[in-house]
mmCIF file of C-alpha atoms in Angstrom:
data_model
loop_
_atom_site.group_PDB
_atom_site.id
_atom_site.type_symbol
_atom_site.label_atom_id
_atom_site.label_comp_id
_atom_site.label_asym_id
_atom_site.label_seq_id
_atom_site.Cartn_x
_atom_site.Cartn_y
_atom_site.Cartn_z
ATOM 1 C CA ARG A 136 -2.024 -36.957 -6.615
ATOM 2 C CA ALA A 137 -3.327 -39.908 -4.681
ATOM 3 C CA GLU A 138 -4.657 -41.212 -8.054
ATOM 4 C CA ARG A 139 -1.016 -41.029 -9.351
ATOM 5 C CA GLU A 140 -0.034 -42.822 -6.491
ATOM 6 C CA ARG A 141 -2.329 -45.832 -6.737
ATOM 7 C CA GLU A 142 -1.312 -45.917 -10.599
ATOM 8 C CA LYS A 143 2.270 -46.152 -9.958
ATOM 9 C CA GLN A 144 1.742 -49.030 -7.101
ATOM 10 C CA ASP A 145 -0.472 -51.046 -9.525
ATOM 11 C CA LYS A 146 2.404 -50.788 -12.272
ATOM 12 C CA ILE A 147 5.283 -52.080 -9.803
ATOM 13 C CA ALA A 148 2.883 -54.598 -8.571
ATOM 14 C CA LEU A 149 2.571 -55.956 -12.179
ATOM 15 C CA GLY A 150 6.317 -55.417 -13.249
ATOM 16 C CA LEU A 151 6.012 -52.992 -15.401
ATOM 17 C CA VAL A 152 8.317 -50.452 -13.902
ATOM 18 C CA PRO A 153 10.896 -51.245 -11.150
ATOM 19 C CA PRO A 154 10.159 -50.841 -7.639
ATOM 20 C CA PRO A 155 11.863 -47.734 -6.077
ATOM 21 C CA GLU A 156 14.918 -47.875 -3.981
ATOM 22 C CA PRO A 157 14.767 -47.708 -0.491
ATOM 23 C CA LYS A 158 14.405 -44.364 0.874
ATOM 24 C CA MET A 159 17.857 -44.352 2.949
ATOM 25 C CA LYS A 160 19.101 -42.132 5.791
ATOM 26 C CA ILE A 161 22.185 -42.007 7.995
ATOM 27 C CA SER A 162 19.821 -43.207 10.599
ATOM 28 C CA ASN A 163 18.482 -46.025 8.716
ATOM 29 C CA PHE A 164 20.644 -47.426 6.516
ATOM 30 C CA MET A 165 21.886 -50.072 8.812
ATOM 31 C CA ALA A 166 18.183 -51.108 9.333
ATOM 32 C CA ILE A 167 17.617 -51.598 5.429
ATOM 33 C CA LEU A 168 20.607 -53.345 4.285
ATOM 34 C CA GLY A 169 21.891 -55.414 7.256
ATOM 35 C CA GLU A 170 24.626 -57.589 6.798
ATOM 36 C CA GLN A 171 25.911 -55.564 3.537
ATOM 37 C CA ALA A 172 26.020 -52.143 5.451
ATOM 38 C CA VAL A 173 28.000 -54.157 8.238
ATOM 39 C CA ALA A 174 30.141 -55.990 5.500
ATOM 40 C CA ASP A 175 31.510 -52.301 4.516
ATOM 41 C CA PRO A 176 29.890 -49.668 6.256
ATOM 42 C CA SER A 177 31.927 -46.767 4.573
ATOM 43 C CA ALA A 178 30.929 -47.664 0.906
ATOM 44 C CA VAL A 179 27.335 -48.079 2.131
ATOM 45 C CA GLU A 180 27.383 -44.685 4.288
ATOM 46 C CA LYS A 181 28.903 -43.202 0.606
ATOM 47 C CA LYS A 182 26.262 -44.445 -1.519
ATOM 48 C CA VAL A 183 23.628 -43.336 0.628
ATOM 49 C CA GLN A 184 25.081 -39.899 1.574
ATOM 50 C CA GLU A 185 24.843 -39.873 -2.537
ATOM 51 C CA GLN A 186 21.420 -40.714 -2.597
ATOM 52 C CA ILE A 187 20.765 -37.747 0.124
ATOM 53 C CA GLU A 188 22.528 -35.300 -2.160
ATOM 54 C CA ARG A 189 20.783 -36.524 -5.218
ATOM 55 C CA ARG A 190 17.071 -36.395 -3.682
ATOM 56 C CA MET A 191 17.916 -32.662 -2.696
ATOM 57 C CA ARG A 192 18.965 -31.989 -5.896
ATOM 58 C CA ASN A 193 15.664 -33.410 -7.381
ATOM 59 C CA HIS A 194 13.870 -31.368 -4.854
ATOM 60 C CA GLU A 195 15.688 -27.968 -5.944
ATOM 61 C CA GLU A 196 14.759 -28.521 -9.348
ATOM 62 C CA ARG A 197 11.337 -29.505 -8.870
ATOM 63 C CA ASN A 198 10.920 -26.118 -6.882
ATOM 64 C CA GLN A 199 12.463 -24.391 -9.841
ATOM 65 C CA LYS A 200 10.263 -25.742 -12.280
ATOM 66 C CA ASN A 201 7.048 -24.807 -10.386
ATOM 67 C CA LYS A 202 8.406 -21.914 -9.417
ATOM 68 C CA LEU A 203 6.142 -18.770 -10.779
ATOM 69 C CA THR A 204 7.510 -15.785 -12.454
ATOM 70 C CA PRO A 205 6.926 -12.622 -11.106
ATOM 71 C CA GLU A 206 3.803 -11.631 -13.270
ATOM 72 C CA GLU A 207 2.245 -15.335 -12.629
ATOM 73 C CA ARG A 208 2.620 -13.913 -9.096
ATOM 74 C CA LYS A 209 1.347 -10.987 -9.433
ATOM 75 C CA ALA A 210 -1.674 -12.538 -11.172
ATOM 76 C CA LYS A 211 -2.366 -15.067 -8.618
ATOM 77 C CA LYS A 212 -2.371 -12.418 -5.768
ATOM 78 C CA HIS A 213 -4.935 -10.533 -7.792
ATOM 79 C CA ALA A 214 -7.300 -13.494 -8.592
ATOM 80 C CA LYS A 215 -6.791 -14.508 -4.867
ATOM 81 C CA LEU A 216 -8.099 -10.614 -3.949
ATOM 82 C CA LYS A 217 -10.705 -10.621 -6.636
ATOM 83 C CA GLU A 218 -14.074 -12.016 -5.745
ATOM 84 C CA ASP A 219 -16.824 -12.982 -7.193
ATOM 85 C CA THR A 220 -19.788 -10.408 -7.155
ATOM 86 C CA SER A 221 -22.027 -11.199 -9.773
ATOM 87 C CA LYS A 222 -24.914 -12.363 -7.483
ATOM 88 C CA LEU A 223 -24.474 -10.455 -4.393
ATOM 89 C CA VAL A 224 -22.392 -7.153 -3.460
ATOM 90 C CA GLU A 225 -21.192 -6.507 -0.364
ATOM 91 C CA VAL A 226 -21.509 -2.158 0.457
ATOM 92 C CA ALA A 227 -19.834 -0.088 3.235
ATOM 93 C CA VAL A 228 -20.593 3.536 3.892
ATOM 94 C CA PHE A 229 -18.741 5.827 5.966
ATOM 95 C CA ARG A 230 -18.602 9.429 7.022
ATOM 96 C CA ILE A 231 -15.029 11.368 7.578
ATOM 97 C CA THR A 232 -15.422 14.975 9.488
ATOM 98 C CA SER A 233 -12.534 16.340 7.134
ATOM 99 C CA LEU A 234 -10.044 14.250 4.321
ATOM 100 C CA ALA A 235 -7.599 17.035 4.238
ATOM 101 C CA ASN A 236 -4.942 14.775 4.813
ATOM 102 C CA ALA A 237 -3.034 13.606 1.973
ATOM 103 C CA GLN A 238 -1.794 10.500 3.240
ATOM 104 C CA ALA A 239 -5.590 9.145 4.615
ATOM 105 C CA ARG A 240 -6.460 10.007 1.201
ATOM 106 C CA TYR A 241 -3.805 8.078 -0.629
ATOM 107 C CA LYS A 242 -4.464 5.087 1.725
ATOM 108 C CA ILE A 243 -8.245 5.188 1.362
ATOM 109 C CA ASP A 244 -7.620 5.057 -2.632
ATOM 110 C CA VAL A 245 -4.687 2.907 -3.038
ATOM 111 C CA ASN A 246 -6.313 0.034 -0.608
ATOM 112 C CA ALA A 247 -10.079 0.279 -2.959
ATOM 113 C CA GLN A 248 -7.969 -0.597 -5.696
ATOM 114 C CA GLN A 249 -5.859 -3.492 -4.149
ATOM 115 C CA HIS A 250 -9.189 -4.953 -2.993
ATOM 116 C CA HIS A 251 -10.926 -4.546 -6.013
ATOM 117 C CA LEU A 252 -13.614 -2.021 -4.672
ATOM 118 C CA THR A 253 -15.877 0.101 -6.676
ATOM 119 C CA GLY A 254 -17.422 3.391 -5.192
ATOM 120 C CA GLY A 255 -15.931 6.789 -4.147
ATOM 121 C CA VAL A 256 -15.487 9.697 -1.598
ATOM 122 C CA VAL A 257 -17.899 12.763 -2.221
ATOM 123 C CA GLN A 258 -15.565 15.224 -0.222
ATOM 124 C CA CYS A 259 -17.372 18.264 1.167
ATOM 125 C CA GLU A 260 -14.795 20.329 3.779
ATOM 126 C CA ALA A 261 -17.302 23.148 4.024
ATOM 127 C CA GLU A 262 -19.837 20.464 5.687
ATOM 128 C CA ARG A 263 -17.273 18.584 7.666
ATOM 129 C CA CYS A 264 -19.063 15.658 5.705
ATOM 130 C CA THR A 265 -16.801 13.506 3.438
ATOM 131 C CA VAL A 266 -18.568 10.075 2.621
ATOM 132 C CA VAL A 267 -17.102 6.939 1.329
ATOM 133 C CA ILE A 268 -18.662 4.261 -0.560
ATOM 134 C CA ALA A 269 -17.138 0.854 -1.055
ATOM 135 C CA GLU A 270 -18.847 -2.049 -2.595
ATOM 136 C CA GLY A 271 -17.188 -5.390 -3.634
ATOM 137 C CA GLY A 272 -16.440 -8.548 -2.241
ATOM 138 C CA LYS A 273 -17.260 -9.585 1.212
ATOM 139 C CA LYS A 274 -13.542 -9.975 2.387
ATOM 140 C CA GLY A 275 -12.313 -6.992 0.580
ATOM 141 C CA VAL A 276 -15.373 -4.993 2.068
ATOM 142 C CA GLU A 277 -14.339 -6.170 5.781
ATOM 143 C CA LYS A 278 -10.789 -5.575 5.193
ATOM 144 C CA TYR A 279 -11.157 -2.286 3.919
ATOM 145 C CA MET A 280 -13.610 -1.398 6.895
ATOM 146 C CA LYS A 281 -10.574 -2.431 9.469
ATOM 147 C CA LEU A 282 -8.500 0.017 7.403
ATOM 148 C CA LEU A 283 -11.073 2.813 7.970
ATOM 149 C CA LEU A 284 -12.280 2.065 11.445
ATOM 150 C CA ARG A 285 -9.069 1.008 13.071
ATOM 151 C CA ARG A 286 -5.422 0.982 11.060
ATOM 152 C CA ILE A 287 -5.501 4.619 10.186
ATOM 153 C CA LYS A 288 -5.233 6.592 13.193
ATOM 154 C CA TRP A 289 -7.428 9.381 12.668
ATOM 155 C CA GLU A 290 -6.947 11.021 15.768
ATOM 156 C CA GLU A 291 -3.093 11.456 15.117
ATOM 157 C CA LEU A 292 -3.786 13.038 11.793
ATOM 158 C CA THR A 293 -3.842 16.638 11.290
ATOM 159 C CA ASN A 294 -4.882 18.566 7.985
ATOM 160 C CA GLU A 295 -2.450 19.498 5.395
ATOM 161 C CA ALA A 296 -1.401 23.300 5.582
ATOM 162 C CA LEU A 297 -3.071 25.500 3.085
ATOM 163 C CA PRO A 298 -1.871 28.775 1.521
ATOM 164 C CA GLY A 299 -3.611 31.985 2.918
ATOM 165 C CA ASP A 300 -2.182 35.211 4.528
ATOM 166 C CA ASP A 301 -0.593 35.851 8.026
ATOM 167 C CA GLU A 302 -3.814 36.499 9.868
ATOM 168 C CA ASP A 303 -5.370 33.119 9.031
ATOM 169 C CA ASP A 304 -1.830 30.963 9.776
ATOM 170 C CA ALA A 305 -2.213 33.148 13.120
ATOM 171 C CA ALA A 306 -5.866 32.175 13.741
ATOM 172 C CA ALA A 307 -4.630 28.182 13.007
ATOM 173 C CA GLU A 308 -2.012 28.331 15.615
ATOM 174 C CA ALA A 309 -4.209 29.850 18.084
ATOM 175 C CA GLU A 310 -6.882 27.484 17.487
ATOM 176 C CA PRO A 311 -5.682 24.233 16.231
ATOM 177 C CA PRO A 312 -8.353 22.377 14.021
ATOM 178 C CA GLU A 313 -10.169 19.579 15.701
ATOM 179 C CA PRO A 314 -8.948 15.726 14.630
ATOM 180 C CA PRO A 315 -10.853 14.240 11.919
ATOM 181 C CA GLU A 316 -13.244 11.353 13.045
ATOM 182 C CA CYS A 317 -14.446 8.611 10.697
ATOM 183 C CA PHE A 318 -17.291 6.207 11.614
ATOM 184 C CA LEU A 319 -19.300 3.585 9.665
ATOM 185 C CA VAL A 320 -23.189 4.994 8.662
ATOM 186 C CA TRP A 321 -24.187 2.035 6.836
ATOM 187 C CA ARG A 322 -23.478 -1.916 5.744
ATOM 188 C CA GLY A 323 -25.825 -4.089 3.941
ATOM 189 C CA GLN A 324 -25.878 -5.928 0.582
ATOM 190 C CA GLN A 325 -27.050 -5.494 -2.868
ATOM 191 C CA ALA A 326 -27.801 -6.904 -6.113
ATOM 192 C CA LYS A 327 -25.123 -5.298 -8.460
ATOM 193 C CA ARG A 328 -22.730 -2.580 -8.065
ATOM 194 C CA LEU A 329 -23.932 1.228 -8.781
ATOM 195 C CA PHE A 330 -20.173 2.549 -9.742
ATOM 196 C CA ASN A 331 -17.826 1.094 -12.539
ATOM 197 C CA SER A 332 -14.601 2.438 -10.433
ATOM 198 C CA PHE A 333 -13.329 4.070 -7.306
ATOM 199 C CA ARG A 334 -12.958 7.856 -7.864
ATOM 200 C CA PHE A 335 -12.907 11.207 -5.676
ATOM 201 C CA GLN A 336 -15.119 13.785 -6.307
ATOM 202 C CA GLU A 337 -14.869 17.428 -4.261
ATOM 203 C CA CYS A 338 -18.199 19.604 -4.054
ATOM 204 C CA ASP A 339 -18.477 23.019 -2.505
ATOM 205 C CA ASN A 340 -21.722 22.297 -0.874
ATOM 206 C CA ARG A 341 -24.160 19.586 0.580
ATOM 207 C CA HIS A 342 -26.668 20.007 -2.304
ATOM 208 C CA ALA A 343 -24.048 19.383 -4.763
ATOM 209 C CA SER A 344 -22.406 16.487 -2.901
ATOM 210 C CA ARG A 345 -25.867 14.875 -2.873
ATOM 211 C CA ARG A 346 -26.633 15.572 -6.470
ATOM 212 C CA VAL A 347 -23.306 13.613 -7.502
ATOM 213 C CA LEU A 348 -24.598 10.562 -5.392
ATOM 214 C CA GLU A 349 -28.407 11.003 -6.544
ATOM 215 C CA LEU A 350 -26.853 10.580 -10.003
ATOM 216 C CA LYS A 351 -25.860 7.358 -8.952
ATOM 217 C CA GLY A 352 -29.212 6.221 -7.523
ATOM 218 C CA CYS A 353 -27.703 6.364 -4.272
ATOM 219 C CA ALA A 354 -28.860 9.818 -2.786
ATOM 220 C CA HIS A 355 -29.508 8.020 0.395
ATOM 221 C CA TYR A 356 -26.021 7.152 0.921
ATOM 222 C CA TRP A 357 -25.532 10.932 1.438
ATOM 223 C CA ASP A 358 -28.164 11.512 3.780
ATOM 224 C CA LEU A 359 -27.428 8.609 6.060
ATOM 225 C CA ALA A 360 -23.988 10.414 6.479
ATOM 226 C CA TYR A 361 -24.662 13.696 6.501
ATOM 227 C CA ALA A 362 -27.726 12.991 9.577
ATOM 228 C CA GLY A 363 -24.300 11.331 11.573
ATOM 229 C CA GLU A 364 -25.478 8.572 12.900
ATOM 230 C CA LYS A 365 -22.866 5.907 13.733
ATOM 231 C CA LEU A 366 -23.636 2.514 13.295
ATOM 232 C CA GLU A 367 -21.389 0.247 15.481
ATOM 233 C CA ILE A 368 -20.007 -3.165 14.617
ATOM 234 C CA LYS A 369 -17.568 -5.357 15.784
ATOM 235 C CA LEU A 370 -14.110 -6.199 13.653
#
């Protein structure tokens, strides 16, 4: 932009293009036009008003010309969120004691897609141990951490009602389940992604859960989560 302005000034100095007319406003046209404004102020004021309106039209036309289509805006937003992970991948591993709440599952899934994260959720309600793995760019992982550790109010969530007999319902009414808890168990970096997408996997026991991650080369994520040691970190 600065280079274009210099070229324009050079052409004006050489007489190749006419100089632009003074940029006049109602507040300054008397100072710019001097005697001409004193001689016929009404005509000059009308001319100034026409110039102001012309500038506004040109400004609006430029804005419309440069305005992105909905598809272009979407592509720009995706490009902004998508970070380069070809050399280094950020990873965060969480443990959730229960992920039976549909709203929490939805937020975990949708935000992972939005921030171009891979990894997944290995859910084992029998062991009260659900492992969430998020790998991607630094900004995306940090925003995901804020979602799980701060934005989702786990203490306010309740588990979904599951079908069962009257005896189970009565027991549930007598002893309400503990609210779920979510905490970070590991945060670090690795050379490449271990997952191709973000998926959910439900398992019946801890051995099956560990086996799922073992096949991806990260069984130690399950071991860390199952041990239950919290990693304190400032967000």
